[in-house]
């Protein structure tokens, strides 16, 4: 369970960094940063949702 907690923290940090990078890309005219940040952020969100579902399923089983 400790690995999953660390992975969750890593996903949260990744999502935050992607949001900050997208903000920077909008402030500066660097739309390739925005596109990359949105893509990688979406991947992190999908992985985080899968992790949450996996943790819920392991907690339901006795």
mmCIF file of C-alpha atoms in Angstrom:
data_model
loop_
_atom_site.group_PDB
_atom_site.id
_atom_site.type_symbol
_atom_site.label_atom_id
_atom_site.label_comp_id
_atom_site.label_asym_id
_atom_site.label_seq_id
_atom_site.Cartn_x
_atom_site.Cartn_y
_atom_site.Cartn_z
ATOM 1 C CA UNK A 1 0.000 0.000 0.000
ATOM 2 C CA UNK A 2 2.965 2.284 0.560
ATOM 3 C CA UNK A 3 3.930 2.028 -3.118
ATOM 4 C CA UNK A 4 0.452 3.089 -4.157
ATOM 5 C CA UNK A 5 0.539 6.055 -1.808
ATOM 6 C CA UNK A 6 3.887 7.157 -3.231
ATOM 7 C CA UNK A 7 2.553 6.681 -6.767
ATOM 8 C CA UNK A 8 -0.486 8.799 -5.920
ATOM 9 C CA UNK A 9 1.750 11.584 -4.619
ATOM 10 C CA UNK A 10 3.866 11.362 -7.779
ATOM 11 C CA UNK A 11 0.740 11.654 -9.946
ATOM 12 C CA UNK A 12 -0.426 14.693 -7.966
ATOM 13 C CA UNK A 13 2.939 16.395 -8.388
ATOM 14 C CA UNK A 14 2.924 15.580 -12.099
ATOM 15 C CA UNK A 15 -0.546 17.047 -12.549
ATOM 16 C CA UNK A 16 0.481 20.204 -10.684
ATOM 17 C CA UNK A 17 3.626 20.608 -12.803
ATOM 18 C CA UNK A 18 1.590 20.158 -15.990
ATOM 19 C CA UNK A 19 -0.869 22.819 -14.859
ATOM 20 C CA UNK A 20 1.981 25.210 -14.079
ATOM 21 C CA UNK A 21 3.595 24.496 -17.445
ATOM 22 C CA UNK A 22 0.312 25.085 -19.268
ATOM 23 C CA UNK A 23 -0.092 28.394 -17.424
ATOM 24 C CA UNK A 24 3.435 29.405 -18.410
ATOM 25 C CA UNK A 25 2.697 28.419 -21.997
ATOM 26 C CA UNK A 26 -0.385 30.635 -22.068
ATOM 27 C CA UNK A 27 1.448 33.590 -20.543
ATOM 28 C CA UNK A 28 4.247 33.274 -23.080
ATOM 29 C CA UNK A 29 3.290 32.480 -26.673
ATOM 30 C CA UNK A 30 4.581 28.876 -26.347
ATOM 31 C CA UNK A 31 1.649 26.747 -27.386
ATOM 32 C CA UNK A 32 3.762 23.625 -27.833
ATOM 33 C CA UNK A 33 4.286 23.700 -24.055
ATOM 34 C CA UNK A 34 0.528 23.976 -23.555
ATOM 35 C CA UNK A 35 -0.162 21.052 -25.892
ATOM 36 C CA UNK A 36 2.454 18.866 -24.240
ATOM 37 C CA UNK A 37 1.329 19.771 -20.744
ATOM 38 C CA UNK A 38 -2.313 19.029 -21.545
ATOM 39 C CA UNK A 39 -1.431 15.666 -23.093
ATOM 40 C CA UNK A 40 0.840 14.545 -20.255
ATOM 41 C CA UNK A 41 -1.583 15.919 -17.658
ATOM 42 C CA UNK A 42 -4.387 13.883 -19.207
ATOM 43 C CA UNK A 43 -2.223 10.757 -19.019
ATOM 44 C CA UNK A 44 -1.531 11.444 -15.335
ATOM 45 C CA UNK A 45 -5.246 11.922 -14.636
ATOM 46 C CA UNK A 46 -6.117 8.639 -16.373
ATOM 47 C CA UNK A 47 -3.428 6.773 -14.435
ATOM 48 C CA UNK A 48 -4.605 8.350 -11.168
ATOM 49 C CA UNK A 49 -8.206 7.270 -11.824
ATOM 50 C CA UNK A 50 -7.032 3.709 -12.520
ATOM 51 C CA UNK A 51 -5.011 3.724 -9.296
ATOM 52 C CA UNK A 52 -7.995 4.947 -7.273
ATOM 53 C CA UNK A 53 -10.215 2.211 -8.769
ATOM 54 C CA UNK A 54 -7.578 -0.417 -7.992
ATOM 55 C CA UNK A 55 -7.292 0.728 -4.365
ATOM 56 C CA UNK A 56 -11.082 0.708 -3.954
ATOM 57 C CA UNK A 57 -11.306 -2.839 -5.325
ATOM 58 C CA UNK A 58 -8.597 -4.116 -2.989
ATOM 59 C CA UNK A 59 -10.335 -2.534 0.017
ATOM 60 C CA UNK A 60 -13.702 -4.112 -0.832
ATOM 61 C CA UNK A 61 -12.320 -7.662 -0.915
ATOM 62 C CA UNK A 62 -11.885 -9.203 2.555
#
